[in-house]
Coordinates of C-alpha atoms in Angstrom, one line a residue:
M1206 CA 0.0 0.1 -0.1
E1207 CA 1.2 3.6 -0.7
A1208 CA 1.8 5.9 2.1
E1209 CA -1.4 7.9 3.4
P1210 CA -1.1 11.4 2.3
A1211 CA -3.0 12.2 5.5
P1212 CA -1.1 13.6 8.4
A1213 CA 0.4 10.7 10.8
A1214 CA -0.5 11.2 14.8
A1215 CA 2.9 12.9 15.3
A1216 CA 2.3 15.8 12.7
R1217 CA -1.4 16.1 13.9
S1218 CA -0.4 17.1 17.3
G1219 CA 1.4 20.2 15.5
L1220 CA -1.7 21.3 13.7
P1221 CA -2.5 24.1 16.0
A1222 CA 1.1 25.3 15.9
A1223 CA 0.9 25.3 12.2
Y1224 CA -2.3 27.3 12.3
E1225 CA -0.4 29.8 14.6
R1226 CA 2.3 30.2 12.3
A1227 CA 0.0 30.9 9.4
R1228 CA -2.1 33.7 11.7
E1229 CA 1.3 35.3 12.0
T1230 CA 1.5 35.8 8.3
G1231 CA -1.9 37.7 8.1
D1232 CA -2.7 35.8 4.9
A1233 CA -6.2 34.6 5.1
E1234 CA -6.1 32.0 2.4
L1235 CA -3.0 30.3 4.3
M1236 CA -4.9 30.6 7.5
A1237 CA -7.8 28.8 5.9
A1238 CA -5.7 25.9 4.5
A1239 CA -4.0 25.5 8.0
A1240 CA -7.4 25.5 9.7
L1241 CA -9.1 23.1 7.6
D1242 CA -6.5 20.6 8.4
L1243 CA -7.3 20.8 12.3
P1244 CA -10.5 18.8 12.5
S1245 CA -8.3 15.6 11.0
G1246 CA -6.9 15.0 14.6
Q1247 CA -10.2 15.0 16.3
R1248 CA -11.4 12.0 18.2
F1249 CA -15.5 11.6 17.9
G1250 CA -17.2 12.4 21.2
V1251 CA -14.0 13.9 22.8
H1252 CA -14.2 17.7 23.6
P1253 CA -12.6 19.8 20.9
G1254 CA -10.8 22.3 22.8
R1255 CA -9.9 25.3 20.8
V1256 CA -10.2 23.9 17.4
P1257 CA -13.5 25.1 16.9
A1258 CA -12.2 28.5 17.9
L1259 CA -9.2 28.5 15.6
I1260 CA -11.5 27.4 12.7
H1261 CA -14.0 30.2 13.4
E1262 CA -11.2 32.8 13.5
A1263 CA -10.0 31.7 10.0
Y1264 CA -13.8 31.4 8.7
A1265 CA -14.3 34.8 10.0
A1266 CA -11.4 36.2 8.0
A1267 CA -12.2 34.5 4.6
V1268 CA -12.2 36.5 1.6
T1269 CA -13.2 34.1 -0.8
P1270 CA -16.8 32.3 -1.0
V1271 CA -14.9 29.1 -1.3
S1272 CA -12.8 29.5 1.8
R1273 CA -15.8 30.7 3.7
C1274 CA -17.8 27.7 2.5
R1275 CA -15.2 25.0 3.4
L1276 CA -14.3 26.5 6.7
A1277 CA -18.0 26.7 7.8
S1278 CA -18.3 22.9 6.7
A1279 CA -15.1 22.2 8.9
L1280 CA -16.7 24.1 11.7
A1281 CA -19.9 22.4 11.5
R1282 CA -18.0 18.8 11.7
A1283 CA -15.9 20.1 14.6
W1284 CA -18.7 20.9 16.8
V1285 CA -20.5 17.7 16.0
Y1286 CA -17.2 15.5 16.5
G1287 CA -16.9 17.4 19.7
G1288 CA -20.3 16.6 21.2
D1289 CA -22.0 19.8 20.5
A1290 CA -24.3 19.4 17.4
R1291 CA -26.6 22.3 18.4
R1292 CA -23.8 24.9 17.4
A1293 CA -22.9 22.9 14.2
T1294 CA -26.4 23.7 12.2
A1295 CA -26.2 27.2 11.2
F1296 CA -22.7 26.7 10.0
A1297 CA -23.8 23.7 7.8
E1298 CA -26.7 25.5 6.6
E1299 CA -24.6 28.3 5.2
A1300 CA -21.9 25.9 3.9
V1301 CA -24.8 24.6 1.4
A1302 CA -26.0 27.8 0.7
L1303 CA -22.7 28.9 -0.5
A1304 CA -21.8 25.8 -2.1
D1305 CA -25.2 25.7 -4.0
G1306 CA -24.0 28.9 -5.7
L1307 CA -20.3 27.6 -6.6
D1308 CA -19.7 25.2 -9.5
D1309 CA -17.4 22.9 -7.3
P1310 CA -18.7 19.5 -6.6
E1311 CA -16.0 18.7 -4.1
V1312 CA -16.6 21.9 -2.1
L1313 CA -20.4 20.9 -2.3
T1314 CA -19.5 17.4 -0.9
E1315 CA -17.9 18.9 2.1
A1316 CA -20.9 21.1 2.4
L1317 CA -23.3 18.0 2.5
D1318 CA -21.2 16.0 4.7
A1319 CA -21.6 19.0 7.3
A1320 CA -25.0 19.2 6.8
L1321 CA -25.5 15.2 7.3
V1322 CA -23.4 15.3 10.7
A1323 CA -25.5 18.6 11.8
H1324 CA -28.9 16.6 11.4
W1325 CA -27.4 13.3 12.8
G1326 CA -30.0 13.1 15.2
P1327 CA -33.1 10.8 15.5
D1328 CA -35.8 13.5 14.3
D1329 CA -33.8 14.4 11.1
F1330 CA -34.0 10.9 9.4
A1331 CA -35.9 12.0 6.3
E1332 CA -33.6 14.9 5.9
R1333 CA -30.6 12.6 6.4
L1334 CA -32.0 10.5 3.7
A1335 CA -32.6 13.3 1.1
L1336 CA -28.9 14.7 1.9
A1337 CA -27.3 11.1 1.6
A1338 CA -28.9 10.7 -1.8
R1339 CA -27.9 14.2 -3.2
L1340 CA -24.6 13.4 -1.9
A1341 CA -24.4 10.1 -3.6
D1342 CA -25.2 12.0 -6.9
T1343 CA -22.4 14.7 -6.2
T1344 CA -19.7 12.2 -5.6
A1345 CA -20.7 9.5 -8.2
H1346 CA -18.5 11.3 -11.2
L1347 CA -15.6 12.3 -8.7
T1348 CA -12.2 10.9 -8.6
D1349 CA -11.2 12.3 -5.5
P1350 CA -11.1 9.0 -3.0
E1351 CA -11.7 11.4 0.1
A1352 CA -15.0 12.5 -1.6
R1353 CA -16.1 9.0 -2.6
L1354 CA -15.3 7.7 1.0
T1355 CA -17.6 10.4 2.3
G1356 CA -20.4 9.4 0.0
H1357 CA -20.2 5.4 0.7
L1358 CA -20.1 5.9 4.3
W1359 CA -23.0 8.0 4.5
Q1360 CA -25.0 5.6 2.1
L1361 CA -23.6 2.7 4.4
T1362 CA -25.2 4.4 7.5
T1363 CA -28.6 5.3 6.1
A1364 CA -28.6 1.7 4.5
W1365 CA -28.1 0.3 8.0
E1366 CA -30.6 2.8 9.7
C1367 CA -33.2 1.4 7.1
L1368 CA -32.3 -2.0 7.5
D1369 CA -31.5 -2.5 3.8
L1370 CA -29.2 -5.5 3.7
V1371 CA -28.7 -5.4 -0.1
A1372 CA -27.9 -1.8 0.2
V1373 CA -25.5 -2.4 3.1
Q1374 CA -23.9 -4.8 1.1
R1375 CA -23.3 -2.9 -2.0
Q1376 CA -21.9 0.0 0.0
L1377 CA -19.4 -2.3 1.7
R1378 CA -18.2 -3.4 -1.8
A1379 CA -17.8 -0.1 -2.8
L1380 CA -15.8 0.5 0.0
D1381 CA -13.4 -2.5 -1.0
A1382 CA -13.2 -1.2 -4.4
L1383 CA -12.1 2.2 -3.0
A1384 CA -9.6 0.9 -1.0
E1385 CA -8.3 -1.4 -3.7
E1386 CA -8.1 1.6 -6.3
S1387 CA -6.5 4.1 -3.9
G1388 CA -4.1 1.8 -2.1
R1389 CA -4.5 4.1 1.1
P1390 CA -4.7 2.4 4.7
R1391 CA -7.2 4.9 5.7
H1392 CA -9.7 3.7 3.2
A1393 CA -8.8 0.0 4.0
F1394 CA -9.3 0.9 7.6
F1395 CA -13.0 1.9 6.7
A1396 CA -13.6 -1.3 4.8
A1397 CA -12.4 -3.7 7.1
S1398 CA -13.9 -2.2 10.2
R1399 CA -17.5 -2.0 8.6
R1400 CA -17.2 -5.6 7.2
A1401 CA -16.4 -6.7 10.7
A1402 CA -19.6 -5.0 11.9
L1403 CA -21.8 -7.1 9.5
A1404 CA -19.7 -10.4 10.3
L1405 CA -20.8 -9.9 13.8
V1406 CA -24.1 -9.4 12.8
Q1407 CA -24.3 -12.3 11.0
G1408 CA -22.7 -14.6 13.5
D1409 CA -19.4 -15.2 11.4
T1410 CA -17.1 -14.7 14.3
E1411 CA -14.1 -16.1 12.5
L1412 CA -14.1 -13.7 9.7
A1413 CA -14.9 -10.7 12.2
D1414 CA -11.7 -11.6 14.4
R1415 CA -9.5 -11.7 11.3
L1416 CA -11.3 -8.3 10.2
L1417 CA -10.8 -7.0 13.7
A1418 CA -6.9 -7.7 13.5
R1419 CA -7.0 -6.3 10.0
T1420 CA -8.6 -3.1 11.4
R1421 CA -6.1 -2.7 14.3
D1422 CA -3.3 -2.9 11.8
L1423 CA -4.6 -0.6 9.2
G1424 CA -5.8 2.1 11.7
A1425 CA -2.3 2.3 13.4
L1426 CA -0.8 2.6 9.9
A1427 CA -3.1 5.4 9.1
A1428 CA -3.0 6.9 12.5
E1429 CA -6.7 7.0 12.5
P1430 CA -7.7 9.2 15.5
D1431 CA -11.0 7.1 16.1
L1432 CA -9.0 3.6 15.9
E1433 CA -9.1 3.0 19.7
A1434 CA -12.7 3.6 20.0
V1435 CA -13.6 1.4 17.0
V1436 CA -11.7 -1.6 18.1
H1437 CA -13.3 -1.2 21.6
D1438 CA -16.7 -1.1 20.0
L1439 CA -16.4 -4.2 17.8
S1440 CA -14.4 -6.2 20.3
A1441 CA -17.2 -5.4 23.0
A1442 CA -19.6 -6.7 20.4
R1443 CA -17.7 -9.9 19.8
A1444 CA -17.3 -10.4 23.7
R1445 CA -21.3 -10.1 23.8
R1446 CA -21.8 -12.6 21.2
A1447 CA -19.3 -15.1 22.8
G1448 CA -20.2 -14.6 26.3
D1449 CA -16.7 -14.0 27.4
T1450 CA -17.1 -12.4 30.8
G1451 CA -13.6 -11.7 31.3
A1452 CA -13.6 -9.6 28.0
L1453 CA -16.9 -8.1 28.7
R1454 CA -15.6 -6.9 32.2
R1455 CA -12.4 -5.4 30.8
E1456 CA -14.5 -3.7 27.8
A1457 CA -17.1 -2.5 30.4
A1458 CA -14.2 -1.0 32.8
A1459 CA -12.7 0.8 29.7
F1460 CA -15.9 2.0 28.6
E1461 CA -17.1 3.5 31.8
E1462 CA -13.5 5.1 32.4
F1463 CA -13.8 6.9 28.8
G1464 CA -17.2 8.0 29.2
A1465 CA -16.7 9.5 32.7
A1466 CA -13.3 11.1 31.9
E1467 CA -14.7 12.5 28.5
G1468 CA -18.4 13.0 29.7
V1469 CA -19.8 11.0 26.6
P1470 CA -23.2 9.7 27.9
S1471 CA -23.4 7.0 24.9
V1472 CA -20.0 5.2 25.9
S1473 CA -21.3 5.4 29.6
A1474 CA -24.5 3.9 28.6
E1475 CA -22.8 1.0 26.6
A1476 CA -20.6 0.6 29.6
S1477 CA -24.0 -0.4 31.8
V1478 CA -25.0 -2.8 29.4
L1479 CA -21.6 -4.4 29.1
W1480 CA -21.5 -4.9 32.9
L1481 CA -25.1 -6.1 33.0
A1482 CA -23.9 -9.0 30.4
A1483 CA -21.0 -9.5 32.5
G1484 CA -23.3 -10.5 35.5
A1485 CA -22.2 -7.3 37.4
E1486 CA -25.6 -6.1 38.2
G1487 CA -24.2 -3.5 40.8
R1488 CA -21.9 -1.9 38.7
A1489 CA -24.3 -1.6 35.8
R1490 CA -27.0 -0.1 38.4
Q1491 CA -24.5 2.4 39.4
V1492 CA -23.8 3.7 36.0
L1493 CA -27.5 3.7 35.1
D1494 CA -28.2 5.7 38.4
R1495 CA -25.2 8.5 37.4
L1496 CA -26.8 8.9 34.0
A1497 CA -30.5 8.7 34.4
G1498 CA -31.6 9.6 37.9
S1499 CA -35.3 9.5 37.3
D1500 CA -35.8 9.8 34.0
F1501 CA -33.9 10.1 30.7
G1502 CA -34.9 13.8 30.1
T1503 CA -31.1 14.8 29.9
V1504 CA -30.2 13.0 27.1
T1505 CA -29.5 14.8 24.1
R1506 CA -31.2 14.2 20.8
D1507 CA -28.1 14.1 18.7
V1508 CA -26.2 11.2 16.8
D1509 CA -26.2 9.1 20.0
F1510 CA -29.6 9.6 21.3
L1511 CA -31.0 6.1 20.1
L1512 CA -27.7 4.2 21.4
T1513 CA -27.9 5.9 24.5
V1514 CA -31.4 5.5 25.4
A1515 CA -31.7 2.0 24.0
C1516 CA -28.9 0.9 26.3
L1517 CA -30.6 2.5 29.3
T1518 CA -33.5 1.2 28.5
E1519 CA -32.4 -2.5 28.4
V1520 CA -30.4 -2.0 31.7
A1521 CA -33.6 -0.4 33.4
A1522 CA -35.8 -3.2 32.3
A1523 CA -33.3 -5.9 33.6
L1524 CA -33.0 -4.2 37.0
R1525 CA -36.8 -3.8 37.4
R1526 CA -36.5 0.2 37.4
E1527 CA -40.2 0.5 35.9
D1528 CA -40.0 4.1 35.8
L1529 CA -36.8 4.4 33.6
A1530 CA -37.9 1.4 31.8
A1531 CA -41.2 3.2 30.9
D1532 CA -39.4 6.5 30.0
G1533 CA -37.5 4.9 27.4
A1534 CA -40.4 3.1 26.1
R1535 CA -41.8 6.4 25.6
L1536 CA -38.8 8.2 24.0
L1537 CA -38.3 5.2 21.8
S1538 CA -41.4 4.3 20.5
P1539 CA -41.4 7.0 17.4
F1540 CA -38.5 5.2 16.0
A1541 CA -39.8 1.9 15.9
G1542 CA -38.5 0.2 12.9
R1543 CA -35.4 1.7 13.0
A1544 CA -31.8 0.3 13.7
V1545 CA -29.7 1.4 16.7
L1546 CA -25.9 2.1 15.6
N1547 CA -22.7 3.3 17.0
G1548 CA -22.0 6.6 14.9
G1549 CA -21.1 5.7 11.4
A1550 CA -22.3 2.0 11.2
V1551 CA -19.3 1.2 13.7
T1552 CA -21.4 -1.4 15.3
F1553 CA -25.2 -2.5 15.1
H1554 CA -27.0 -2.6 18.4
G1555 CA -30.4 -4.2 17.3
V1556 CA -33.3 -2.7 16.4
V1557 CA -35.6 -0.2 18.5
D1558 CA -38.3 -2.7 18.5
D1559 CA -36.3 -4.9 20.7
Y1560 CA -35.7 -2.5 23.3
L1561 CA -39.6 -1.7 23.3
H1562 CA -40.0 -5.3 23.8
L1563 CA -37.7 -5.4 26.7
A1564 CA -39.3 -2.4 28.4
G1565 CA -42.9 -3.7 27.7
A1566 CA -42.1 -7.1 29.3
A1567 CA -40.8 -5.6 32.4
L1568 CA -43.8 -3.4 32.5
A1569 CA -46.3 -6.5 31.5
R1570 CA -47.4 -4.2 28.7
P1571 CA -49.8 -6.1 26.4
D1572 CA -48.0 -4.5 23.3
A1573 CA -44.6 -6.2 24.4
A1574 CA -45.4 -9.2 22.2
D1575 CA -46.1 -7.1 19.1
S1576 CA -42.8 -5.4 19.6
R1577 CA -41.0 -8.6 19.9
R1578 CA -42.6 -10.1 16.8
A1579 CA -41.5 -6.8 14.9
A1580 CA -37.8 -7.2 16.2
A1581 CA -37.7 -11.0 15.1
A1582 CA -38.9 -10.1 11.7
A1583 CA -36.0 -7.5 11.3
Y1584 CA -33.4 -9.8 12.7
R1585 CA -34.5 -12.7 10.3
R1586 CA -34.6 -10.4 7.4
I1587 CA -30.8 -9.3 7.8
G1588 CA -29.7 -12.6 9.3
A1589 CA -28.9 -11.4 12.7
G1590 CA -28.9 -14.9 14.4
W1591 CA -27.5 -13.5 18.1
W1592 CA -30.1 -10.8 18.3
L1593 CA -32.7 -13.3 17.2
D1594 CA -31.4 -16.1 19.8
R1595 CA -31.9 -13.5 22.6
L1596 CA -35.4 -12.8 21.7
A1597 CA -36.1 -16.5 22.6
V1598 CA -35.2 -15.7 26.2
P1599 CA -37.8 -14.4 28.4
A1600 CA -37.1 -10.5 28.6
A1601 CA -38.0 -10.7 32.1
A1602 CA -35.6 -13.4 33.1
P1603 CA -33.0 -11.1 34.5
A1604 CA -35.3 -9.6 37.0
A1605 CA -35.6 -13.0 38.9
R1606 CA -32.1 -12.9 39.9
A1607 CA -31.8 -11.4 43.4
R1608 CA -29.5 -8.3 44.0
T1609 CA -26.5 -9.2 46.8
V1610 CA -26.0 -6.5 49.1
R1611 CA -23.6 -6.0 52.0
L1612 CA -24.8 -4.0 55.0
H1613 CA -22.5 -4.8 57.7
P1614 CA -19.7 -3.5 59.9
A1615 CA -16.3 -3.9 58.2
D1616 CA -14.0 -3.0 61.0
E1617 CA -13.3 -0.5 63.5
S1618 CA -13.2 2.3 61.0
G1619 CA -16.6 1.9 59.6
W1620 CA -19.1 -0.3 57.8
L1621 CA -19.2 -1.8 54.0
V1622 CA -22.4 -1.0 52.2
G1623 CA -23.7 -1.8 48.6
D1624 CA -23.8 -4.4 46.0
E1625 CA -21.3 -7.4 46.1
G1626 CA -18.4 -6.4 44.2
S1627 CA -18.9 -3.0 44.2
A1628 CA -19.7 -1.9 48.2
F1629 CA -18.6 1.1 49.7
P1630 CA -17.2 2.4 52.8
L1631 CA -19.2 4.4 55.3
P1632 CA -18.4 5.5 58.8
H1633 CA -20.3 4.1 62.0
L1634 CA -24.0 5.5 62.0
R1635 CA -26.3 4.6 64.3
G1636 CA -28.8 4.6 61.5
L1637 CA -26.9 1.7 59.9
D1638 CA -27.5 -0.6 63.0
H1639 CA -31.0 0.3 62.8
L1640 CA -31.4 -0.7 59.1
R1641 CA -29.4 -3.9 59.8
A1642 CA -31.5 -5.0 62.6
L1643 CA -34.5 -4.5 60.7
L1644 CA -33.3 -6.4 57.4
G1645 CA -32.6 -9.4 59.7
R1646 CA -36.0 -9.7 60.8
P1647 CA -38.3 -9.3 57.5
G1648 CA -42.0 -8.6 58.0
I1649 CA -41.5 -8.1 61.9
E1650 CA -42.7 -5.0 63.8
V1651 CA -39.8 -3.8 66.1
S1652 CA -40.5 -0.8 68.4
A1653 CA -38.2 2.4 68.0
L1654 CA -37.7 1.8 71.5
E1655 CA -36.1 -1.6 71.1
L1656 CA -34.0 -0.3 68.2
S1657 CA -32.6 2.7 70.3
A1658 CA -32.0 0.5 73.1
A1659 CA -30.2 -1.9 71.1
A1660 CA -27.9 0.5 69.0
P1661 CA -24.4 0.3 69.9
G1662 CA -23.2 2.9 72.5
R1663 CA -26.8 3.4 73.9
A1664 CA -26.5 1.2 77.0
G1665 CA -30.1 0.9 77.0
A1666 CA -30.7 4.8 77.2
V1667 CA -33.2 6.7 74.9
G1668 CA -32.7 9.9 74.0
L1669 CA -32.3 12.8 71.3
G1670 CA -28.7 13.6 72.8
A1671 CA -27.1 14.6 76.1
G1672 CA -29.2 16.8 78.2
T1673 CA -32.3 17.0 75.8
V1674 CA -35.6 16.8 77.3
V1675 CA -38.9 16.6 75.3
D1676 CA -41.7 18.1 77.4
S1677 CA -45.3 16.7 76.4
E1678 CA -46.5 20.1 75.3
T1679 CA -43.2 20.1 72.6
A1680 CA -44.1 16.4 71.9
E1681 CA -47.7 17.3 71.0
I1682 CA -46.8 20.1 68.7
A1683 CA -44.1 17.8 66.8
D1684 CA -47.0 15.1 66.7
R1685 CA -49.4 17.4 65.0
R1686 CA -47.2 18.8 62.5
A1687 CA -46.1 15.3 61.5
L1688 CA -49.8 14.2 61.3
A1689 CA -50.2 17.2 58.8
A1690 CA -47.4 16.1 56.9
Y1691 CA -48.7 12.9 56.3
R1692 CA -52.2 14.0 55.6
A1693 CA -50.9 16.2 53.0
R1694 CA -48.8 13.7 51.4
L1695 CA -51.6 11.2 51.4
R1696 CA -53.5 13.9 49.4
D1697 CA -50.7 13.9 47.0
I1698 CA -50.2 10.5 46.6
D1699 CA -53.9 10.2 45.8
A1700 CA -53.8 12.7 43.2
E1701 CA -51.0 10.7 41.7
L1702 CA -52.7 7.5 41.9
D1703 CA -55.7 9.1 39.9
D1704 CA -53.4 10.5 37.4
A1705 CA -51.5 7.0 36.9
A1706 CA -55.0 5.3 36.7
S1707 CA -55.8 7.7 33.9
R1708 CA -52.6 7.0 32.2
A1709 CA -52.8 3.4 32.4
D1710 CA -49.2 3.7 34.5
R1711 CA -49.3 0.3 36.4
G1712 CA -45.8 0.6 37.4
R1713 CA -46.1 4.1 38.9
A1714 CA -49.4 3.1 40.8
D1715 CA -47.6 0.2 42.1
R1716 CA -44.7 2.3 43.6
L1717 CA -47.1 4.7 45.3
R1718 CA -49.3 2.3 47.0
P1719 CA -46.6 0.8 49.6
E1720 CA -46.1 4.5 50.7
R1721 CA -49.7 5.2 50.9
E1722 CA -50.3 2.0 53.4
A1723 CA -47.3 3.0 55.3
L1724 CA -48.6 6.6 55.9
L1725 CA -52.0 5.0 56.9
H1726 CA -50.6 2.8 59.4
E1727 CA -48.6 5.7 61.0
L1728 CA -51.8 7.6 61.0
R1729 CA -53.7 4.9 62.5
A1730 CA -50.8 4.3 65.1
A1731 CA -50.2 8.1 66.0
T1732 CA -53.9 9.0 66.0
G1733 CA -56.9 8.3 68.4
L1734 CA -60.8 8.7 68.6
G1735 CA -61.6 11.9 66.1
G1736 CA -57.9 11.7 64.4
R1737 CA -56.5 13.5 67.6
P1738 CA -52.7 12.4 68.3
R1739 CA -52.3 9.8 70.7
R1740 CA -50.3 10.6 73.9
F1741 CA -47.1 8.9 73.9
S1742 CA -44.6 8.8 76.8
S1743 CA -41.5 11.0 76.7
T1744 CA -39.3 8.0 76.3
E1745 CA -41.3 6.5 73.2
E1746 CA -41.4 10.2 71.5
R1747 CA -37.6 10.4 71.9
A1748 CA -37.0 6.9 70.8
R1749 CA -39.3 7.4 67.5
V1750 CA -37.7 10.8 66.7
A1751 CA -34.2 9.6 67.2
V1752 CA -34.6 6.1 65.2
R1753 CA -36.3 8.3 62.4
K1754 CA -33.5 10.8 62.3
A1755 CA -30.7 8.1 62.3
V1756 CA -32.4 6.1 59.5
V1757 CA -32.7 9.2 57.5
S1758 CA -29.3 10.3 57.7
A1759 CA -28.0 7.0 57.0
L1760 CA -30.1 6.7 53.8
D1761 CA -28.9 10.0 52.8
R1762 CA -25.3 8.7 53.1
I1763 CA -26.2 5.7 51.0
A1764 CA -27.7 7.9 48.2
A1765 CA -24.9 9.8 47.8
R1766 CA -23.1 6.6 46.7
D1767 CA -25.9 4.4 45.4
S1768 CA -29.4 6.0 44.8
S1769 CA -31.0 2.9 43.7
L1770 CA -30.1 1.2 47.1
A1771 CA -31.4 4.0 48.9
G1772 CA -34.5 4.3 47.1
L1773 CA -35.0 0.6 47.9
L1774 CA -34.7 0.7 51.4
R1775 CA -36.8 4.0 51.5
D1776 CA -39.7 2.0 49.9
T1777 CA -39.3 -1.1 51.9
V1778 CA -38.2 0.4 55.6
R1779 CA -41.1 2.1 57.8
T1780 CA -40.0 3.9 60.7
G1781 CA -42.3 5.5 63.7
A1782 CA -43.3 4.2 67.1
S1783 CA -43.0 0.5 65.6
C1784 CA -40.6 0.0 62.6
R1785 CA -40.6 -2.7 59.9
Y1786 CA -38.9 -4.1 56.8
D1787 CA -41.1 -5.3 54.0
P1788 CA -39.2 -7.2 51.1
D1789 CA -40.1 -6.0 47.8
P1790 CA -40.9 -9.3 45.5
A1791 CA -40.4 -7.6 42.6
R1792 CA -36.8 -6.4 43.7
P1793 CA -35.2 -9.3 45.5
V1794 CA -32.2 -8.9 47.4
I1795 CA -29.7 -11.3 49.4
W1796 CA -28.6 -9.2 52.5
L1797 CA -25.3 -9.9 53.8
L1798 CA -25.5 -8.5 57.2
D1799 CA -22.3 -10.2 58.7
P1800 CA -18.7 -9.4 57.8
P1801 CA -17.2 -12.4 55.7
D1802 CA -14.5 -13.3 58.8
T1803 CA -17.4 -13.9 61.2
A1804 CA -19.7 -15.7 58.9
G1805 CA -18.5 -19.2 60.4
G1806 CA -20.3 -22.6 60.7
D1807 CA -23.0 -21.5 63.2
A1808 CA -23.4 -18.0 61.6
P1809 CA -26.9 -17.3 60.2
P1810 CA -27.6 -17.4 56.4
P1811 CA -28.1 -14.3 54.3
I1812 CA -31.3 -12.7 54.6
V1813 CA -33.5 -12.8 51.3

């Protein structure tokens, strides 16, 4: 193969310096030429640094329509590659408008490419198809291999989005021919990597392995900026199909580290799926909680929108996060029938209908079967055997696996709390003692007096603190305020239940009912005739308040590290004059309440 004319990695690092030298000359055309080289060193999704600012400086100084058009195109691509597509649209539109007035197909190719990357979101599919068709017409009679590469890659990407296997194969053959004709490692890199993606879809792992090795070699030879990302994506897909737990864990760790370091949600979302596939549900849950919180409202509707939401929906469905599964289904529904891709057809991540099926099955929705049939039909059509086989496994099966959680003293310095394999340290907190005592006696009422007296360091005494005294008048005022808060929350819950019923949102209603029952129980325990507060002894009142505050404080500390675990405990542990832990059958947990070194032959078994 002949030497690649594009800059090598070492040269790319000097591109900003080359631009600085061009700026010193004051020559606008020289600045434009140097600025146009800057995006060649960008990695997709990584923050672009000062590259857009330098390109914009040259763009503002441009004196010819051709230079201004090319710089507007480069600026649009720089922003999209840097993860900020919102800034790209205006520059891409200007580039196309300028190119339409020029009789230069190569300049128009650059402008159409910029328009395509600026309209790479899920809602612009029709416009993307039209732009890709126009780009294909523009590049059809060009001899420039880079322009032809651009045209073939966009046609390949839209063909995958349409699940048009014939068009996919035709464009792969076109990439092969381009690599053969040009002799350039960069073109061969794209041909090999995209063929590897198809081989993985169709289950030819031997071919995929050969192509993956070739992709590594060619990408290194061409100093391709996205080489590492492409290899990781293909390797992760290969590990999933092989069920290689070791490789899955290595890739999951790499994806999680990169996604967090660079702030790329799609990479982090892929990490959550890889952790789930590796059996590390605790790590998958942590990534899901960091990215989503209570919904997917923060996911940007850009090139990676479908990939990010699909991955998070799969994890949410498997971990019985009905709120997130429902939100994922809502966001994905308009795109049924579409493929989920990573970037420019780097890897195939199934079809939207598959993820709608996973969410629907977790939520027991009647339309889940329809989504499953649509996904199966799509997979049969393109020969995606692995994806078809996984549909045969009941979607709700992962939910039956119990979550293993540690909550016990670790040593003299503190406690160990969290999922097995990813537990975290916490200091000694009285609330953790209370939680541990309740978790060890599921379904049993335990008085606040007993919990407070049993907490280490209490010596049987009950109180809010040294020297604190709660008189009857203060206790009655506190009780009245608590009752008012209970009744206000009950009114809110009833309104939310009515709204859930009107929307047929069974998952939301199921989450609200336990809280309503717990509040009613508190009201019954705390009120007498006519709804008046019962009279408690000052000792009982101090115990109730002390236990509640201690548990709330402990849950807040847990939530800072694992919001899903804190949410589970808030949903299943009730405090008051009497306290109780009621396990949630939909979220089974194996509680490890004793340190490993104390769980000898006579130690009690884990609590389920």
